Short mmCIF file of C-alpha atoms and ligand atoms in Angstrom, two decimals:
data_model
loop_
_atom_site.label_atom_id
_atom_site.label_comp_id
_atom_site.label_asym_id
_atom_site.label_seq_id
_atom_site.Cartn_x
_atom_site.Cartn_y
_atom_site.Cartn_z
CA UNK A 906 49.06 -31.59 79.18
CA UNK A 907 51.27 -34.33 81.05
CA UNK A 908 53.78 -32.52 82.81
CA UNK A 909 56.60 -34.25 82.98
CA UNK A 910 60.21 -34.43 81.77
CA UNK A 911 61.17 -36.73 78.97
CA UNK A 912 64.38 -38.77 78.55
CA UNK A 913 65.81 -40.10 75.50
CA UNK A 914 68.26 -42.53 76.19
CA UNK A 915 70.42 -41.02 78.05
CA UNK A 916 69.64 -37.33 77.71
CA UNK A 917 67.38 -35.69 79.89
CA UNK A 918 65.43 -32.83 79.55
CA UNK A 919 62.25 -30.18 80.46
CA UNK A 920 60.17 -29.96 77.22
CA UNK A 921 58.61 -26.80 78.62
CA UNK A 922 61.88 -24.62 78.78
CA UNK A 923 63.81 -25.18 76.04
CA UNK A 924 62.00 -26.73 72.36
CA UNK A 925 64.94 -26.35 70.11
CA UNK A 926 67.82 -27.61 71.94
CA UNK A 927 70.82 -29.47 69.79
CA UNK A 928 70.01 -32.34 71.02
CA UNK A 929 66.29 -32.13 70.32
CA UNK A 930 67.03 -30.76 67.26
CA UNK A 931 69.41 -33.88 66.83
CA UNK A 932 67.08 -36.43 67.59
CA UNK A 933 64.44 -34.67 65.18
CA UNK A 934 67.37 -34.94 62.29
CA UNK A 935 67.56 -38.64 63.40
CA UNK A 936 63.52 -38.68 63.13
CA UNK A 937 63.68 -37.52 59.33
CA UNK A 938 66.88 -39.97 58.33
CA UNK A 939 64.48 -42.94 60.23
CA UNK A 940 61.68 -42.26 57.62
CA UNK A 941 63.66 -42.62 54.94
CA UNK A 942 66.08 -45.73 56.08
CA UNK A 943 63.16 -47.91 57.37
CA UNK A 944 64.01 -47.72 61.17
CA UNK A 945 60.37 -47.07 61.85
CA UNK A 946 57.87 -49.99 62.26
CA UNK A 947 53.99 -50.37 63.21
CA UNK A 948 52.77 -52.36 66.39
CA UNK A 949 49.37 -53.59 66.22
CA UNK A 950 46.86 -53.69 69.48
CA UNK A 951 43.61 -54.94 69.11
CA UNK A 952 40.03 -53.80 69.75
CA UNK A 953 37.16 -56.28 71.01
CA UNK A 954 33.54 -56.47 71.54
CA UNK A 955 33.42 -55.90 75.30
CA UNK A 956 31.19 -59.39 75.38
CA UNK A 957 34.19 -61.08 73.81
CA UNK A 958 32.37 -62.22 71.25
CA UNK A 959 34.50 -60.49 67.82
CA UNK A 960 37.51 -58.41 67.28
CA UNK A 961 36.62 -54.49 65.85
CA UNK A 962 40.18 -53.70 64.28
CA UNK A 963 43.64 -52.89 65.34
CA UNK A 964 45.35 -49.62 65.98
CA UNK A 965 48.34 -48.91 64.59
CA UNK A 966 51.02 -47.31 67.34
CA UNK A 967 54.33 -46.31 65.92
CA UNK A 968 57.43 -47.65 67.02
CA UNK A 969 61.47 -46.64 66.50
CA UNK A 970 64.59 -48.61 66.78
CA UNK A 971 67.06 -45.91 66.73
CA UNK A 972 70.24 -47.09 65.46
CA UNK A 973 72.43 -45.70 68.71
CA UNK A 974 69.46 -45.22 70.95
CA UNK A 975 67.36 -48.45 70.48
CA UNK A 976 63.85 -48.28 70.73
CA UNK A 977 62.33 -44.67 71.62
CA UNK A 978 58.86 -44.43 72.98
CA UNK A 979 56.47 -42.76 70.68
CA UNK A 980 55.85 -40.31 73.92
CA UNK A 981 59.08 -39.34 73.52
CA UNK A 982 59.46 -38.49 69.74
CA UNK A 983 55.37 -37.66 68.85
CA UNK A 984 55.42 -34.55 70.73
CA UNK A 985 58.39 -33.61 69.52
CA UNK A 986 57.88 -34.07 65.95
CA UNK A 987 54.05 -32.55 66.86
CA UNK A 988 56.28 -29.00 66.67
CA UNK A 989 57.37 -28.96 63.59
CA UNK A 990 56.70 -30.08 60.16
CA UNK A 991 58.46 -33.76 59.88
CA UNK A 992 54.33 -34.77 61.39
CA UNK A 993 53.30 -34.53 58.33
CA UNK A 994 55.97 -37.38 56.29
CA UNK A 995 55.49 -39.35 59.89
CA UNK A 996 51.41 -39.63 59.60
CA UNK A 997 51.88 -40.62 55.76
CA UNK A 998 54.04 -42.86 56.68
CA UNK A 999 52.10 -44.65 59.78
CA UNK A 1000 49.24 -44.16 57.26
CA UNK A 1001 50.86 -45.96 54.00
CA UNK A 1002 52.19 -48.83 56.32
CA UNK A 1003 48.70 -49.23 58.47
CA UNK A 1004 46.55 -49.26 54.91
CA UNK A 1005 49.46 -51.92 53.43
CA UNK A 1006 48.50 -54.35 56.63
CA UNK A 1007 45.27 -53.59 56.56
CA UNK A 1008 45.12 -54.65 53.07
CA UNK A 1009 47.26 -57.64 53.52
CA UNK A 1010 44.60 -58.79 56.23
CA UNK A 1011 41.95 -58.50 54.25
CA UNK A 1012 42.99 -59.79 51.29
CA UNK A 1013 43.32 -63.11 53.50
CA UNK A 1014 39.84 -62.65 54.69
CA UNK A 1015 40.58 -61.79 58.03
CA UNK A 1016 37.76 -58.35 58.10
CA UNK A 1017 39.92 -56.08 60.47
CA UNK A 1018 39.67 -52.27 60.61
CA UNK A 1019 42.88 -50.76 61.52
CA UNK A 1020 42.86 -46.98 63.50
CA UNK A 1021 45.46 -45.00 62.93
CA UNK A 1022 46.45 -41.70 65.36
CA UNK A 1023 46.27 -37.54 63.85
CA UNK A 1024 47.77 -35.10 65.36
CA UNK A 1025 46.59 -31.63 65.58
CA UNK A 1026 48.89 -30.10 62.22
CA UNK A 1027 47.82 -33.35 60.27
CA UNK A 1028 44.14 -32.49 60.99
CA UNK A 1029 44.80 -28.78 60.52
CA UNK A 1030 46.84 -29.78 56.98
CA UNK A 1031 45.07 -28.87 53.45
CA UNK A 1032 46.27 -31.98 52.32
CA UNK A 1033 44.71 -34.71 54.83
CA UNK A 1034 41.92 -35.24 52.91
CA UNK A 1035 43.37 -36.16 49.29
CA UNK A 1036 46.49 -37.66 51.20
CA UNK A 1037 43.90 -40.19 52.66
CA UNK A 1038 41.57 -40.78 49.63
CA UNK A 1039 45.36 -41.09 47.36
CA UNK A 1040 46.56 -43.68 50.31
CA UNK A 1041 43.21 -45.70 50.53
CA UNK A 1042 43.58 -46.20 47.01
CA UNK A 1043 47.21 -47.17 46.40
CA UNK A 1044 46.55 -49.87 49.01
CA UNK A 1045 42.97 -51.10 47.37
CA UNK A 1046 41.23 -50.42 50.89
CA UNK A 1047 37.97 -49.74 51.28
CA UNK A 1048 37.75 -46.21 53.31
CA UNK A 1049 34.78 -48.01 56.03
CA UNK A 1050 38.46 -50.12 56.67
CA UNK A 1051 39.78 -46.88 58.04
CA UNK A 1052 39.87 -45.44 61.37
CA UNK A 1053 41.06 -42.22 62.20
CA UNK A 1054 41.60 -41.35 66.03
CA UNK A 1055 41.88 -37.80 66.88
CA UNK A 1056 42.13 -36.55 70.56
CA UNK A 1057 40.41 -34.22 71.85
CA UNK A 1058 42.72 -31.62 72.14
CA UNK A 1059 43.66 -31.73 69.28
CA UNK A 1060 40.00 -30.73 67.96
CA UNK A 1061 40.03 -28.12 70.74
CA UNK A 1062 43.04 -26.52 69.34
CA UNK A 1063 40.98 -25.25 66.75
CA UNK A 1064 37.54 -25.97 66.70
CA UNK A 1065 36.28 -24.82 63.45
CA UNK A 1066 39.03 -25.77 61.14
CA UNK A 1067 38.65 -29.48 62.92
CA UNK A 1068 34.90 -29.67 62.50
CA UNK A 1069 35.32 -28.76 58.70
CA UNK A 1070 38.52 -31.11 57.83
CA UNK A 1071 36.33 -33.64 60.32
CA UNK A 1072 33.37 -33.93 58.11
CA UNK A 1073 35.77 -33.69 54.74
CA UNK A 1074 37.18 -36.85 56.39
CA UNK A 1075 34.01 -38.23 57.07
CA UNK A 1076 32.60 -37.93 53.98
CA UNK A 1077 34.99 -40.53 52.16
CA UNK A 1078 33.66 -42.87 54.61
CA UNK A 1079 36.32 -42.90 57.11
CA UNK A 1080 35.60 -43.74 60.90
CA UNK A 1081 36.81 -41.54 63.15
CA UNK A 1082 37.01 -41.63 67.25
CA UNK A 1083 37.84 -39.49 69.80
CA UNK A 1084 41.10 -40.35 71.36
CA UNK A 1085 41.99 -39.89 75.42
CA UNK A 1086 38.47 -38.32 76.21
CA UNK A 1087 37.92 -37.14 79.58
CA UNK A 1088 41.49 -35.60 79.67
CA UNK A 1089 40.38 -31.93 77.44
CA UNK A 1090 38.50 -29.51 77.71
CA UNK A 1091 35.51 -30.00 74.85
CA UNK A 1092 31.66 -29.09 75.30
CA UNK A 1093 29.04 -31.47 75.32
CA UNK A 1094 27.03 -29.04 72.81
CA UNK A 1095 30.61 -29.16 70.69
CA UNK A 1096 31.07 -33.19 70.34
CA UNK A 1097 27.78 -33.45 69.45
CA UNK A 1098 28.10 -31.25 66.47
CA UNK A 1099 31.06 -33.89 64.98
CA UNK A 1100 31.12 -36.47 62.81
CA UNK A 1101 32.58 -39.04 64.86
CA UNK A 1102 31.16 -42.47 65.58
CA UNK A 1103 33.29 -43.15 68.87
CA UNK A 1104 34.69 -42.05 71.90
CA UNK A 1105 37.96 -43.71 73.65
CA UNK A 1106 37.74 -43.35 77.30
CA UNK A 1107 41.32 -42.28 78.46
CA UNK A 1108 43.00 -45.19 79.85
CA UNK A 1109 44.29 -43.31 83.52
CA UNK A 1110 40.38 -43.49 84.40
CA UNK A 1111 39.81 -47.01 83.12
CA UNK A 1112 42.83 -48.43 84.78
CA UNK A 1113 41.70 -47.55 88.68
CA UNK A 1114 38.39 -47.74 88.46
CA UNK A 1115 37.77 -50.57 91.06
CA UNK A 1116 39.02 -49.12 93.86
CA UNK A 1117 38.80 -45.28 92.48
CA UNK A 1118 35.09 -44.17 92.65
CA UNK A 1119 35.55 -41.14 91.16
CA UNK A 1120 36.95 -43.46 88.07
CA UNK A 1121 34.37 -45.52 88.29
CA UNK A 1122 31.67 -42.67 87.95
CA UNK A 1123 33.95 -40.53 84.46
CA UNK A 1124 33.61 -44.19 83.68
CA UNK A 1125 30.06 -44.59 84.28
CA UNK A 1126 28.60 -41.33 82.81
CA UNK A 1127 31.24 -41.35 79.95
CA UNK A 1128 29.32 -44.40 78.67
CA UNK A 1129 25.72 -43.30 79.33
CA UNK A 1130 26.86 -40.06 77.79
CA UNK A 1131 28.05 -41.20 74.86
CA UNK A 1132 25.34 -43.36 74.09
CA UNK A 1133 23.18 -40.95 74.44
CA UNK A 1134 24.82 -39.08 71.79
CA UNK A 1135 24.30 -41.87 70.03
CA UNK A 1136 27.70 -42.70 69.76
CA UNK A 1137 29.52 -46.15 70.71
CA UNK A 1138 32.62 -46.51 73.30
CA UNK A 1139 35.68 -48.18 73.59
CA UNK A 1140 37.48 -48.28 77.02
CA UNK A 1141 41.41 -47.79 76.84
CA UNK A 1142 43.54 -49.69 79.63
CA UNK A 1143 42.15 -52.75 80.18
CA UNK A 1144 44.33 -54.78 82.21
CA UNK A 1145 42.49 -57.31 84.15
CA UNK A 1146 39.46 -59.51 83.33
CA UNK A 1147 37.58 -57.47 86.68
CA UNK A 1148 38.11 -54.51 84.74
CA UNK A 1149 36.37 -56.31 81.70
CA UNK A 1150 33.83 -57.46 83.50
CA UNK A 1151 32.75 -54.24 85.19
CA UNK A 1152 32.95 -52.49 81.64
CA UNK A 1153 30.69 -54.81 79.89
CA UNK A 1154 28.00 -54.39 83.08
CA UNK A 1155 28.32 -50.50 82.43
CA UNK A 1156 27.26 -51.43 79.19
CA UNK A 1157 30.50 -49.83 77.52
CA UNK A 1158 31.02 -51.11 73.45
CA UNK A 1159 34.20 -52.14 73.00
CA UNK A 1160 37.49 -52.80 74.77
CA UNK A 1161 41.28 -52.28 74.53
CA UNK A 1162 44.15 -52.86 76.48
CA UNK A 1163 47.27 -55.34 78.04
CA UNK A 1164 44.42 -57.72 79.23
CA UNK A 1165 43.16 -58.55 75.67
CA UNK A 1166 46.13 -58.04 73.86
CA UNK A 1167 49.23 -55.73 73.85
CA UNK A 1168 50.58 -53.85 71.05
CA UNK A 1169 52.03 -56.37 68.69
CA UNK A 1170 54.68 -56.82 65.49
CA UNK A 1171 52.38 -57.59 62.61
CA UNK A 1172 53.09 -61.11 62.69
CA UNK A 1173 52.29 -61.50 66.12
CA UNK A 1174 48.64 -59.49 65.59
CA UNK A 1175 48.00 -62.28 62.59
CA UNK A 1176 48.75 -65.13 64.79
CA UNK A 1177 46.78 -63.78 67.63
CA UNK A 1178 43.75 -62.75 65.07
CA UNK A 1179 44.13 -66.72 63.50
CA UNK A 1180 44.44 -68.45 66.97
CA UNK A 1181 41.34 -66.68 67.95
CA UNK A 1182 42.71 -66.17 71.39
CA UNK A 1183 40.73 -63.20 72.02
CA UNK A 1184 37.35 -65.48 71.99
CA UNK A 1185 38.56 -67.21 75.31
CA UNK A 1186 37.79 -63.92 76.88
CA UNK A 1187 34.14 -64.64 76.14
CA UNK A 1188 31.73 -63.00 79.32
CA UNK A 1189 28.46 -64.38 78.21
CA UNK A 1190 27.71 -68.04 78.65
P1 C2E B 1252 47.04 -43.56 72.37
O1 C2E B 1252 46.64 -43.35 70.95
O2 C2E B 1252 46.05 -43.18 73.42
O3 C2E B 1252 47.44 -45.10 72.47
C1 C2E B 1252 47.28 -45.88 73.62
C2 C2E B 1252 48.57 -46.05 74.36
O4 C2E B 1252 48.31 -46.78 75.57
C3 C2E B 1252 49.63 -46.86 73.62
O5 C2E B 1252 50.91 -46.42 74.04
C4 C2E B 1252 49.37 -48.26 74.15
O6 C2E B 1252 50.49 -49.13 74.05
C5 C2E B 1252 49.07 -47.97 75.59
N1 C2E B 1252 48.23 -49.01 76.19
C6 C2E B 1252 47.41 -49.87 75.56
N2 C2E B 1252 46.79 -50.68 76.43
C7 C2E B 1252 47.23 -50.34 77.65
C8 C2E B 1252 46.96 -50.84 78.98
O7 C2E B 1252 46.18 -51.76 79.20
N3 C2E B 1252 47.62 -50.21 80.00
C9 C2E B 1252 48.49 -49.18 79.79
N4 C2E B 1252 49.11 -48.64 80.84
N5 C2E B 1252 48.77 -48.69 78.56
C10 C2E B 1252 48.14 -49.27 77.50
P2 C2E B 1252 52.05 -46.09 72.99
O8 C2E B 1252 52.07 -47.09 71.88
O9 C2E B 1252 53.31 -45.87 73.77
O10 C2E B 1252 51.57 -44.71 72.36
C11 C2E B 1252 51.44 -43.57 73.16
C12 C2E B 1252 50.78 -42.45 72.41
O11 C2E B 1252 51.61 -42.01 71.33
C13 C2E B 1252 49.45 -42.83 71.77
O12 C2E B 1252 48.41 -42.79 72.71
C14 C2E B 1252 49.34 -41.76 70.71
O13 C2E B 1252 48.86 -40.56 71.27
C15 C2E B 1252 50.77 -41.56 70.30
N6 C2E B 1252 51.02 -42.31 69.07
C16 C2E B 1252 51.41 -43.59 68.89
N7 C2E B 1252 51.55 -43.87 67.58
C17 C2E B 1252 51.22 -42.74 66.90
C18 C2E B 1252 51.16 -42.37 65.51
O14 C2E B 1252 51.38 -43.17 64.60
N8 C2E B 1252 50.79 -41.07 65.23
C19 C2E B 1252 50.48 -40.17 66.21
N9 C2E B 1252 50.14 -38.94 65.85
N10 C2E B 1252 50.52 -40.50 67.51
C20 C2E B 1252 50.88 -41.76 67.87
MG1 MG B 1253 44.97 -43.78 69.88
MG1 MG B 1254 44.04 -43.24 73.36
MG1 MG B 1255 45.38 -42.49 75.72
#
């Protein structure tokens, strides 16, 4: 839905007009080799209670250091891989890696849930479910440890098939969220009808709303709507303490963005989680 024209290193290109280019096609052969040679890694950004007060879980975002290209964006190589099958050895392997941390942190006490991003083909997949239950096992994870965040468009793609593998997923015990809500085009009477226990307010609303209004109010009713639904909320794109503030006066749940903590290696997330830096941003005295 974001317009816009990607570059990848130094190539330059209109996604819209031409999908299988050679050098698309290139990079996507580079995107399959990076699986296999361990040129992909995890970052790690965190999720708080918006009072400050204790840390919900990490998501996992995936990151590439291309051997020629250096790092590429996952904006650049998500959608891309979103097209054809290599999404499917890509989620397993974000998933393997994010249940292997999330193991590691628990098994040193530290009771984090870590979230990890489905696209549309991994929720449309057969195979999702077992692939989950098989990975949750491997890694000794319990699957309440799991978060699953699916956008909404991806659910609108095809509503049916997403509501069944949805509550298949749910089922094993898995949380799942909404992702970048506000930006599709779902029914009220349609999110109510899923399993989900959270909605992510897209980050381009969270980010202006002190001086946008209209912000402020998707803001605003996003929250009241949600909890209506009974559902909790987590506000992507917090970047300032005022932002913070205003969220936990709206009443919103949780909170994630720059302000509390960017995405992180793994080393830096356990350091941040030991420090306890994120209590500093305590609200209530
Ligand atoms: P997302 O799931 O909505 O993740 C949030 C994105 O916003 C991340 O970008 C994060 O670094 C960025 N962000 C976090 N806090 C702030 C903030 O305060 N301000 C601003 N401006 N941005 C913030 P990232 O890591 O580049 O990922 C972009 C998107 O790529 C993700 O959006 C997600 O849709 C996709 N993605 C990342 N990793 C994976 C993955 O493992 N699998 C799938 N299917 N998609 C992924
Ligand atoms: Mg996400
Ligand atoms: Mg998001
Ligand atoms: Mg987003």
């Amino acid at each position: 839905y974001r317009a816009k024209t990607e570059s990848i290193g130094m190539l330059e290109y209109a996604p819209a007009f031409d999908k299988h280019t050679p050098k698309r096609l290139a990079l996507m052969t580079d995107l399959g080799r990076a699986i296999r040679e361990d040129q992909l890694l995890l970052h790690f950004q965190p999720k708080i209670d918006v009072n400050g007060r204790f840390i919900h879980g990490f998501e996992a975002l995936l990151r590439w250091e291309h051997p020629q290209h250096g790092a590429i964006p996952p904006s650049e190589f998500i959608p891309l891989a979103e097209t054809t099958e290599l999404i499917r050895p890509l989620t397993l392997w974000v998933l393997d890696a994010a249940m292997a941390q999330c193991r590691r942190w628990r098994g040193a006490g530290l009771n984090v849930r870590v979230a990890v991003n489905l696209s549309t083909r991994n929720l449309l997949d057969d195979q999702i479910v077992n692939q989950v239950e098989r990975i949750l096992a491997n890694h000794q994870v319990p699957a309440h440890a799991l978060e699953l965040e699916i956008t909404e468009s991806a659910i609108m793609a095809d509503p049916k098939r997403a509501l069944e593998a949805l509550e298949r997923v749910h089922a094993l015990g898995v949380h799942l969220s909404i992702d970048d809500f506000g930006t599709g085009y779902s029914s009220l009477a349609y999110i109510k009808r899923l399993p989900v226990e959270t909605l992510k307010i897209d980050y381009s609303f969270v980010i202006d709303m002190l001086e946008d209004e209209q912000d402020e109010i998707i803001v605003r009713s996003t929250i009241n709507l949600a909890h209506n639904l009974g559902l909790k909320v987590v506000a992507e794109g917090v970047e300032s303490r005022a932002i913070l503030e205003k969220l936990y006066g709206m009443g919103c749940d949780q909170a994630q963005g720059y302000y509390i903590g960017r995405p992180m290696t793994e080393a830096d997330a356990g350091q941040w989680l030991r420090r306890g830096e994120w209590s500093s941003l305590h609200l209530l005295t």
